[in-house]
Coordinates of C-alpha atoms and ligand atoms in Angstrom, one line a residue:
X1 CA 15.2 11.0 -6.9
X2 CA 11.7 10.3 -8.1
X3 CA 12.2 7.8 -10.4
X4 CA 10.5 9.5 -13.1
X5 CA 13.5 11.4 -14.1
X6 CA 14.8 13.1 -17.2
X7 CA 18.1 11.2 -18.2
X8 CA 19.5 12.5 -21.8
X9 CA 16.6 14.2 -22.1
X10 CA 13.7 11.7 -22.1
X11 CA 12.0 10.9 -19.0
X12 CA 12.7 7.8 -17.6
X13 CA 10.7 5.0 -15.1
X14 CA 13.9 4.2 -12.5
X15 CA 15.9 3.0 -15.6
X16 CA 13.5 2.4 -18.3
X17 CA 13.0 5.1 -21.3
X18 CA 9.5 5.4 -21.6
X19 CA 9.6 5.2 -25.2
X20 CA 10.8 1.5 -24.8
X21 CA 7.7 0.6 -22.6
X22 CA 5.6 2.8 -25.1
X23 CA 6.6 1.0 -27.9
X24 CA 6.6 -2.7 -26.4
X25 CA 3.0 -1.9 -24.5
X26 CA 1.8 0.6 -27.0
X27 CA -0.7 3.3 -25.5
X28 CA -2.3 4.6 -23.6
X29 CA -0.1 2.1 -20.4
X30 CA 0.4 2.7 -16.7
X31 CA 4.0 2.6 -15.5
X32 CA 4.8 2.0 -12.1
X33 CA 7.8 2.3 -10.1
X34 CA 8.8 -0.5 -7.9
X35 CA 11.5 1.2 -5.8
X36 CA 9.3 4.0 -5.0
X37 CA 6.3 2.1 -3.9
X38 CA 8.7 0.4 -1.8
X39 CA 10.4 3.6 -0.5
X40 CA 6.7 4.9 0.0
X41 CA 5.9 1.8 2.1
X42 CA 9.2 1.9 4.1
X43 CA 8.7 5.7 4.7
X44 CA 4.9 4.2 6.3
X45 CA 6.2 1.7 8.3
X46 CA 9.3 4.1 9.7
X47 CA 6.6 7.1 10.5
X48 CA 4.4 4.7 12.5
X49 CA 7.1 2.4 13.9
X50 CA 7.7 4.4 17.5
X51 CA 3.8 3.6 17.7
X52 CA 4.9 0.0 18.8
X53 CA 2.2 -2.9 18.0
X54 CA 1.2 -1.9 14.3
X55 CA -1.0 -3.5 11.8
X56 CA -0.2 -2.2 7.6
X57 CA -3.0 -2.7 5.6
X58 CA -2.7 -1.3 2.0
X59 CA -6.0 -0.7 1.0
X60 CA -5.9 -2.2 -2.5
X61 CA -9.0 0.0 -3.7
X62 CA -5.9 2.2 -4.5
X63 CA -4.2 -0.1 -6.9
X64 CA -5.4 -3.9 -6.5
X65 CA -2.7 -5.1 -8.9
X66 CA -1.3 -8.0 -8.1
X67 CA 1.9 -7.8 -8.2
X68 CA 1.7 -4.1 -6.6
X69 CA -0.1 -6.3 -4.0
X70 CA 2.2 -8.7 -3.5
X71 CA 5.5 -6.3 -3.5
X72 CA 3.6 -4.7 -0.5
X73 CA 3.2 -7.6 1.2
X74 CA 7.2 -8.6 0.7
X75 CA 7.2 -5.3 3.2
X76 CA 4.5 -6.4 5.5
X77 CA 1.8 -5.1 4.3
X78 CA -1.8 -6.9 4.6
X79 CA -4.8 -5.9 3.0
X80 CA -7.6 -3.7 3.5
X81 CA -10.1 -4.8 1.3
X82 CA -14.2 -3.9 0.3
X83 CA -15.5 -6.3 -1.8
X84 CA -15.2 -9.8 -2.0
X85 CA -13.0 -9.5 -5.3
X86 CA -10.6 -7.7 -3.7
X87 CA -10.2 -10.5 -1.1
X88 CA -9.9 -12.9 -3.6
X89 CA -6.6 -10.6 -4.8
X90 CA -5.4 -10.2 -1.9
X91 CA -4.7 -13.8 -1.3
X92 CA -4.1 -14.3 -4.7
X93 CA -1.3 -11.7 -4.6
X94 CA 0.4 -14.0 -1.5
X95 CA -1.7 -11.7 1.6
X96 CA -2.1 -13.9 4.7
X97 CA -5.6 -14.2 5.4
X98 CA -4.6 -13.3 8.7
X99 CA -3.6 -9.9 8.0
X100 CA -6.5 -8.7 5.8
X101 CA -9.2 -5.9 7.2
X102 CA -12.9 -6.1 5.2
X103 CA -14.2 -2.7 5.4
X104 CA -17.0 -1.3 2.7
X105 CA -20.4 -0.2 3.8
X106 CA -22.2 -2.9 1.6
X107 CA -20.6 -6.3 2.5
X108 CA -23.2 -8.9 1.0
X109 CA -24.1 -12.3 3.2
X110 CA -21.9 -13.7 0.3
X111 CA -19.1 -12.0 1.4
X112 CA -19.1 -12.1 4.6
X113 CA -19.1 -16.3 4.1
X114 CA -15.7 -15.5 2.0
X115 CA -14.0 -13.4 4.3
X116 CA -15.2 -15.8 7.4
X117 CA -14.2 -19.2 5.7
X118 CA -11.2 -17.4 4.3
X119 CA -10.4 -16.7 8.3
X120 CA -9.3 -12.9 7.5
X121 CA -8.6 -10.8 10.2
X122 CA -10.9 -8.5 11.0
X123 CA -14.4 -7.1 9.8
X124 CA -14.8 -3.6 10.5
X125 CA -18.4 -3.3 10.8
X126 CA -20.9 -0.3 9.2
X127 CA -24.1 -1.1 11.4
X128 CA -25.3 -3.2 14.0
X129 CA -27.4 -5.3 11.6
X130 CA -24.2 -6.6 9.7
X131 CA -22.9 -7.4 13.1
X132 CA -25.5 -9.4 14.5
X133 CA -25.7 -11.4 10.6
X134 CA -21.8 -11.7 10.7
X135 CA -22.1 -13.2 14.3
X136 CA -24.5 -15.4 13.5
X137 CA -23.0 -16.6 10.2
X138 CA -19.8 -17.4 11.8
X139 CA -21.8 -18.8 14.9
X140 CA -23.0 -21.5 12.2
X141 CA -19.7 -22.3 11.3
X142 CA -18.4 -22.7 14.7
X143 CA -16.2 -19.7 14.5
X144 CA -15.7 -16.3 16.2
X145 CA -15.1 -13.4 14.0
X146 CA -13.1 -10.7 14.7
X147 CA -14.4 -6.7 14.0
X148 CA -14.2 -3.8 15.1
X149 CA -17.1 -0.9 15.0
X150 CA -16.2 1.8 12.1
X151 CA -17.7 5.1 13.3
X152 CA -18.2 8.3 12.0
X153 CA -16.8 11.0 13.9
X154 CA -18.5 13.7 12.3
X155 CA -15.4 15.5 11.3
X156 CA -14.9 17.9 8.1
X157 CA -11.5 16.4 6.5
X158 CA -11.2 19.2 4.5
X159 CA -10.9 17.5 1.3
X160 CA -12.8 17.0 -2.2
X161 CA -16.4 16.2 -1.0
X162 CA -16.5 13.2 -3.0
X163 CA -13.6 11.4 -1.1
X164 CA -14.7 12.8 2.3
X165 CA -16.2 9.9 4.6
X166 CA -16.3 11.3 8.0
X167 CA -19.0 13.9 8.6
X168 CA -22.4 12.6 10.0
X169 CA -24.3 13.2 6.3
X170 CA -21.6 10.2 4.3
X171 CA -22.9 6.9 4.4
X172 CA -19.7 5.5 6.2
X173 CA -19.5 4.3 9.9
X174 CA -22.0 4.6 12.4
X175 CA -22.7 7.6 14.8
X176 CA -19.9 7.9 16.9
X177 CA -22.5 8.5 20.0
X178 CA -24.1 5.3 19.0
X179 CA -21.3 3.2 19.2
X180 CA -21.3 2.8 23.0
X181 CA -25.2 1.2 23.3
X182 CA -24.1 -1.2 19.6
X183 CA -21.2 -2.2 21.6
X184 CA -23.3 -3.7 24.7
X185 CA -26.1 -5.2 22.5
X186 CA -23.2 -6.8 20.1
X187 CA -20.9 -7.5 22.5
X188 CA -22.2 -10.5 23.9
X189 CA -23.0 -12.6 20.8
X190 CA -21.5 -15.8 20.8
X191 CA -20.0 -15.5 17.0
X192 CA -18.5 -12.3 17.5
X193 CA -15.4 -11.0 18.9
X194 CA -15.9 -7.1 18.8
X195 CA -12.8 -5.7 20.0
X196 CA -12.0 -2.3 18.6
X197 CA -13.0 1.0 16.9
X198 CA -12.2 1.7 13.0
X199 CA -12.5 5.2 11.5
X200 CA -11.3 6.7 8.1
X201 CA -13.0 10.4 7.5
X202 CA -11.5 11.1 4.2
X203 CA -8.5 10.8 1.4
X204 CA -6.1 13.1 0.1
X205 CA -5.8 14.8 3.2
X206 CA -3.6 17.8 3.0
X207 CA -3.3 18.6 6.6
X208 CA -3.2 17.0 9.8
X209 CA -5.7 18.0 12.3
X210 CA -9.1 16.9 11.1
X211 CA -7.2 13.2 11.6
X212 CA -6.0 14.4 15.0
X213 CA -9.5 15.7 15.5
X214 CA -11.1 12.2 14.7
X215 CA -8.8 10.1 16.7
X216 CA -9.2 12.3 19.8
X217 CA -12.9 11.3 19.6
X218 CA -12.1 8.1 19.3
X219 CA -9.8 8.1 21.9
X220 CA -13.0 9.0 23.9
X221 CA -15.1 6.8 22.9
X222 CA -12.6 4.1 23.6
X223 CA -12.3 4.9 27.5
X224 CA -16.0 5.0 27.3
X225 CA -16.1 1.5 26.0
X226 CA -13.4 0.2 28.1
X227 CA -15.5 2.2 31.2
X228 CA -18.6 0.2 30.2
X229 CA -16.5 -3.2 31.0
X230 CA -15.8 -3.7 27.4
X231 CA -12.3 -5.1 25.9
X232 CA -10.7 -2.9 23.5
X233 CA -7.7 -4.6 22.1
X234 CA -7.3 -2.8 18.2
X235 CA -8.2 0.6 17.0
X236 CA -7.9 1.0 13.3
X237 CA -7.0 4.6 11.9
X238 CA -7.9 4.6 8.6
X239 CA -5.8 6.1 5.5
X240 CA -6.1 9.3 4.1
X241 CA -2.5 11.1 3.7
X242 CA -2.6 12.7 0.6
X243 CA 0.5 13.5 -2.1
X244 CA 1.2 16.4 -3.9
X245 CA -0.6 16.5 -7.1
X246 CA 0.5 20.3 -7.6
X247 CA 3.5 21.7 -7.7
X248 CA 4.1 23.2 -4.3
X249 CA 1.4 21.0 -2.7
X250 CA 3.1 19.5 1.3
X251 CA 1.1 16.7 2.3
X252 CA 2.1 15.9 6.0
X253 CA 4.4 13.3 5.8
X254 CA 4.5 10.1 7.5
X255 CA 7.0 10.7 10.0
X256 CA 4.7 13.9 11.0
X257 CA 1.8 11.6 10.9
X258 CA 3.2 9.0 13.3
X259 CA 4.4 11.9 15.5
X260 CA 0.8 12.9 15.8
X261 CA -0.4 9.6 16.6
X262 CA 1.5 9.0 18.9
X263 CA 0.9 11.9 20.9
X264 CA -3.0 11.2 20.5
X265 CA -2.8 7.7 21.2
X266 CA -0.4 7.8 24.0
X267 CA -1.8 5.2 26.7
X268 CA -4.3 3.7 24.7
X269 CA -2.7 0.3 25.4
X270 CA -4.3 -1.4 21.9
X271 CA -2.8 -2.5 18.0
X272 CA -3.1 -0.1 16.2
X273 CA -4.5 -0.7 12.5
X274 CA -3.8 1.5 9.5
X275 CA -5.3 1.6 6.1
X276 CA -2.8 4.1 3.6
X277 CA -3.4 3.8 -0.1
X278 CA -2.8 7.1 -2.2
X279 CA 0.5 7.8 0.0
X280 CA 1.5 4.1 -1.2
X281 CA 0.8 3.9 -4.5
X282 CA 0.3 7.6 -6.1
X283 CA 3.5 9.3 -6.8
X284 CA 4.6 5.4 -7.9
X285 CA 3.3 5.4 -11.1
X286 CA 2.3 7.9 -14.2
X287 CA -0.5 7.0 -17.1
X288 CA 1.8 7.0 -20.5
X289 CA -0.2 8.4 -23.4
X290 CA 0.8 9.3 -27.3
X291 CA -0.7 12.7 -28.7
X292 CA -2.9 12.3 -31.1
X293 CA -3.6 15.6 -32.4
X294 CA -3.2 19.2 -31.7
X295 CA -6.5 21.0 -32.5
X296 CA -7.1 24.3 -32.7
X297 CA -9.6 25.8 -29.9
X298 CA -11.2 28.6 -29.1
X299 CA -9.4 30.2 -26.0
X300 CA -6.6 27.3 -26.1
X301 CA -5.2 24.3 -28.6
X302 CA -6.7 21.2 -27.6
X303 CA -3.9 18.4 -27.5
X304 CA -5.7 15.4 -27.8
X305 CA -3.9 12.1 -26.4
X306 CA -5.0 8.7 -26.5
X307 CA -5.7 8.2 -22.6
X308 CA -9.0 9.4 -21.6
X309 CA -11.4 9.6 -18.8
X310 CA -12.1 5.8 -19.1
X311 CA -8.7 5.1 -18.4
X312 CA -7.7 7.8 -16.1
X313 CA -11.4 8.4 -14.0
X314 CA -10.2 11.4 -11.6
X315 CA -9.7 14.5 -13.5
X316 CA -13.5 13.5 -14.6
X317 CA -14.9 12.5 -11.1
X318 CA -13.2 15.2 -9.1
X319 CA -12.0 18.1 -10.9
X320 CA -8.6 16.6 -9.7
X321 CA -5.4 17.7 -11.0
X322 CA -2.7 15.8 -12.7
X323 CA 0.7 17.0 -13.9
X324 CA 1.1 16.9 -18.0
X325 CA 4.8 16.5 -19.0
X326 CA 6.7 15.5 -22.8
X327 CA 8.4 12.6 -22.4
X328 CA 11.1 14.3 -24.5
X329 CA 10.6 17.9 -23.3
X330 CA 12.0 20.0 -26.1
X331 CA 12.5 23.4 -23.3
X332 CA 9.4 25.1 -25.1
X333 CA 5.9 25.3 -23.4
X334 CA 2.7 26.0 -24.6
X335 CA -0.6 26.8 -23.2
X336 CA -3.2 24.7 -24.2
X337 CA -6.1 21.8 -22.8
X338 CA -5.3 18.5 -23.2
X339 CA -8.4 16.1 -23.7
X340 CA -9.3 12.1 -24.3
X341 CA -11.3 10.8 -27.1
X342 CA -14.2 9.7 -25.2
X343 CA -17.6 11.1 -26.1
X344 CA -18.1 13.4 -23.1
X345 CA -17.0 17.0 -22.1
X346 CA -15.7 16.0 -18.9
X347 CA -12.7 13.8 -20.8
X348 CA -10.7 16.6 -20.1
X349 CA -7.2 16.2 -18.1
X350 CA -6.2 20.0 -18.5
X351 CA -7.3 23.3 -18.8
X352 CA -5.8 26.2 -20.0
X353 CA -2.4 25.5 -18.3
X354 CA 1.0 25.9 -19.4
X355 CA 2.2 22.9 -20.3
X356 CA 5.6 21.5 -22.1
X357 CA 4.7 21.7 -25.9
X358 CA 3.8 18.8 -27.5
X359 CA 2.5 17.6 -31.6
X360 CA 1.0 14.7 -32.7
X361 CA 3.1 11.3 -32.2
X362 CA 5.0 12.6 -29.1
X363 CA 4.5 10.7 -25.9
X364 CA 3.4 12.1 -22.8
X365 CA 2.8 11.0 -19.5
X366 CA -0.2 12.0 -16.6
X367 CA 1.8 12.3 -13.3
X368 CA 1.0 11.2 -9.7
X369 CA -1.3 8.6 -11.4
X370 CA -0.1 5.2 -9.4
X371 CA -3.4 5.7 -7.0
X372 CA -7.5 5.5 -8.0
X373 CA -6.1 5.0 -11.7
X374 CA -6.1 1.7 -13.9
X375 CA -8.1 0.8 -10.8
X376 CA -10.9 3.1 -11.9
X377 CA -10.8 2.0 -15.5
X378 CA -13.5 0.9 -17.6
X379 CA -14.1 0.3 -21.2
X380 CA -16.6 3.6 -22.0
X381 CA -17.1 3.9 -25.2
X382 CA -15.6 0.2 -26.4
X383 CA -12.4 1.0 -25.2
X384 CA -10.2 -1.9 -24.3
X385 CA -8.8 -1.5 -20.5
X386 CA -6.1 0.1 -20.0
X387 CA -2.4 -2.0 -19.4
X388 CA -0.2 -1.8 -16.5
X389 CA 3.8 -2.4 -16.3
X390 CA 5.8 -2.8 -13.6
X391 CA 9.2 -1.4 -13.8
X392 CA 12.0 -2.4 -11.3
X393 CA 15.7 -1.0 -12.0
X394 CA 16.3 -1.5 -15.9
X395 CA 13.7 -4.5 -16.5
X396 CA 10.1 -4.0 -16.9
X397 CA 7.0 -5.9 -17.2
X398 CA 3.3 -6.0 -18.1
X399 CA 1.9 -6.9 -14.7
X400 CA -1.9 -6.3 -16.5
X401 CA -2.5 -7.0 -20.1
X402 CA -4.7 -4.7 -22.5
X403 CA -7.8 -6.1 -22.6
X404 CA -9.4 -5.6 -26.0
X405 CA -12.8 -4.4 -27.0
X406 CA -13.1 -7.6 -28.3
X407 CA -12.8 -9.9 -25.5
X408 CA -15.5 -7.7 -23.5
X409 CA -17.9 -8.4 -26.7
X410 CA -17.3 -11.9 -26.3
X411 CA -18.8 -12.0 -23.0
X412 CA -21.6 -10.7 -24.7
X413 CA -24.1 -12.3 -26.7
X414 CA -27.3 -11.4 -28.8
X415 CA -30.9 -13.6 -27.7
X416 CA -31.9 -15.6 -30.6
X417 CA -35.7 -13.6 -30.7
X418 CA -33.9 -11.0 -32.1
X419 CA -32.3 -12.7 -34.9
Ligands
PLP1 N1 -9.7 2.8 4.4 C1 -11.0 3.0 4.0 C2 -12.1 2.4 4.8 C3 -11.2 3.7 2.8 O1 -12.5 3.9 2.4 C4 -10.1 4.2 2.1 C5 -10.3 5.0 0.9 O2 -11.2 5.8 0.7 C6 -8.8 4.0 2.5 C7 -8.6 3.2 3.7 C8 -7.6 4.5 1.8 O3 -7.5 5.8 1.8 P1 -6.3 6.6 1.2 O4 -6.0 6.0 -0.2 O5 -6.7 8.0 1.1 O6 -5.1 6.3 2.1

């Protein structure tokens, strides 16, 4: 059971047709599953429970709503957070301060201020400068802040180059072999508590050993540390587990996961932190969209919905794939690309792929789309942003409103020298 199910031959979120939330919401609308982001949190928290003392973050850049946020948090799930917006959600949404990571490689002074007056729980740190401004920012304040060193393992994750984070070339982390020298000079300031390691080399990782490959250097580096005289209480892992987009795809699962960390980490004697989105969020929601047209192409028909690249960003960003499927599948395929109406050739969800057929007016849905989606919306092209529902059994409801073009353009505002 996925919860995005055919029952009497229209698909179905848990117990909601989709036409229902289609014609309350209107299109294009996210729909999200509240049992199965649940099962795909309890599934985390079961893979990595033999690991002992365990810290859940859900990093939120995967679906910040809040009350997605806050249903992860009923199952003890903190917050990884990078940006000082998504701190403010993350308590908003009911996250303890307590149990909130700041990563990001560009934390502003700003920020830093919020997430120490805030008292979150850890800052994993990108370079020694930021450490020695956080120390001395929290020095001022009379605090101690806690963070841990995020390196960069060089390690090849083996995954679109645009969501890989962990060779030397990305901007993320700081060279593992310069972590032990950052550690001595850091160490010793009086705001700072720098007691662990962070890493995270890459998302939708469809295989297991570039993590295993990371966390073995880590493991190095932290009996290096500890050999140095340092105190190593927290190592945080990172996210990454990817979900099948494709049919046929495996993405290791968590219980495999926790297996392998256990077996890497075996002695290491610290809390260890983890950061999962996509595996959270991604098969827990689909983008709902109404086909406008069916145009005639060249090699293929174009089906054109009413979602596009604003509202769904990955297709566009990554040459990723998403499923297409009829919300009332009538048994007949077709083969065909199905495209947005945004101004740009890239607003294109599929090519040339056999699809279930469709005409104008029927609803549709973009699967596996509950990660990096509304999160990634914009309003290109003076579209309003996209809605979100939240759909729990046989009730539903809009957890993020359509924003109109109108209320962005309201914001906006023409100087009077040009009147
Ligand atoms: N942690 C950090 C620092 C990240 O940059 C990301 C995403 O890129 C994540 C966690 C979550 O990754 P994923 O959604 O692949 O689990």
């Amino acid at each position: 059971m996925n919860h995005f199910e055919l029952i009497d031959g229209e698909m179905h979120v848990e117990n909601v047709p989709i036409s229902a939330i289609a014609q309350a919401v209107g299109t294009p609308v996210y729909a999200y599953s509240a049992a199965r982001l649940r099962e795909n949190a309890r599934a985390f928290r079961d893979g990595v429970a033999p690991l002992g003392r365990v810290h859940l973050a859900f990093a939120i850049k995967a679906n910040p709503n809040l009350a997605v946020v806050r249903l992860l948090a009923n199952e003890g799930f903190g917050a990884d957070v990078v940006s000082g917006g998504e701190l403010a959600r993350a308590m908003a949404a009911g996250v303890a301060a307590k149990d909130i990571v700041f990563s990001g490689v560009g934390k502003s002074r700003a920020e830093l201020i919020q997430g120490l007056e805030a008292g979150i729980g850890q800052f994993n740190l990108e370079l020694e400068e930021e450490g020695v401004v956080l120390a001395a920012l929290a020095a001022e304040r009379g605090l101690r802040a806690p963070a841990a060193l995020r390196v960069n393992p060089d390690v090849d994750a083996g995954t679109h180059a645009k969501i890989s984070t962990g060779k030397a070339e990305n901007k993320f982390g700081l060279p593992i072999d310069e972590a032990p020298a950052i550690f001595d000079r850091l160490g010793g300031l009086e705001g700072l508590n720098l007691r662990g390691v962070a890493v995270h080399i890459g998302s939708q990782l469809l295989g297991l050993a570039p993590l295993e490959a990371a966390f073995e250097r880590v493991g190095r580096l932290v009996a290096d540390l500890r050999a140095a005289g340092h105190t190593i209480t927290h190592v945080d892992l990172g996210g990454g587990l990817g979900v099948a987009y494709r049919p046929g795809e495996t993405p290791p699962t968590p219980a495999a996961f926790g297996e392998m960390v256990a077996r890497v980490t075996k002695g290491w004697d610290v809390e260890l932190m983890f950061e999962p989105g996509r595996v959270i969020a991604g098969d827990a929601g689909v983008l709902v969209t109404e086909v406008l047209w069916v145009k005639p192409g060249v090699t293929h028909p174009w089906v054109i919905v009413d979602a596009a690249m604003n509202d769904l960003a990955r297709v566009a960003l990554y040459d990723a794939y998403h499923g297409f499927a009829a919300v009332k599948p009538s048994g007949k395929t077709m083969v065909a690309n199905v495209a947005g109406p945004v101004c740009e050739s890239s607003d294109v969800f599929v090519k040339g792929r056999e699809i279930d057929a469709v005409k104008g007016g029927d609803l549709a849905v973009l699967q596996t789309a509950g990660a990096y989606g509304a999160t990634m919306a914009s309003t290109y092209n003076s579209r309003p942003l996209v809605p979100e529902v939240l759909v729990s059994g046989d009730r539903f409801e809009v957890v993020a409103k359509r924003i109109a073009a109108e209320h962005i353009m309201a914001e906006e505002h023409v100087p009077d020298w040009l009147k």
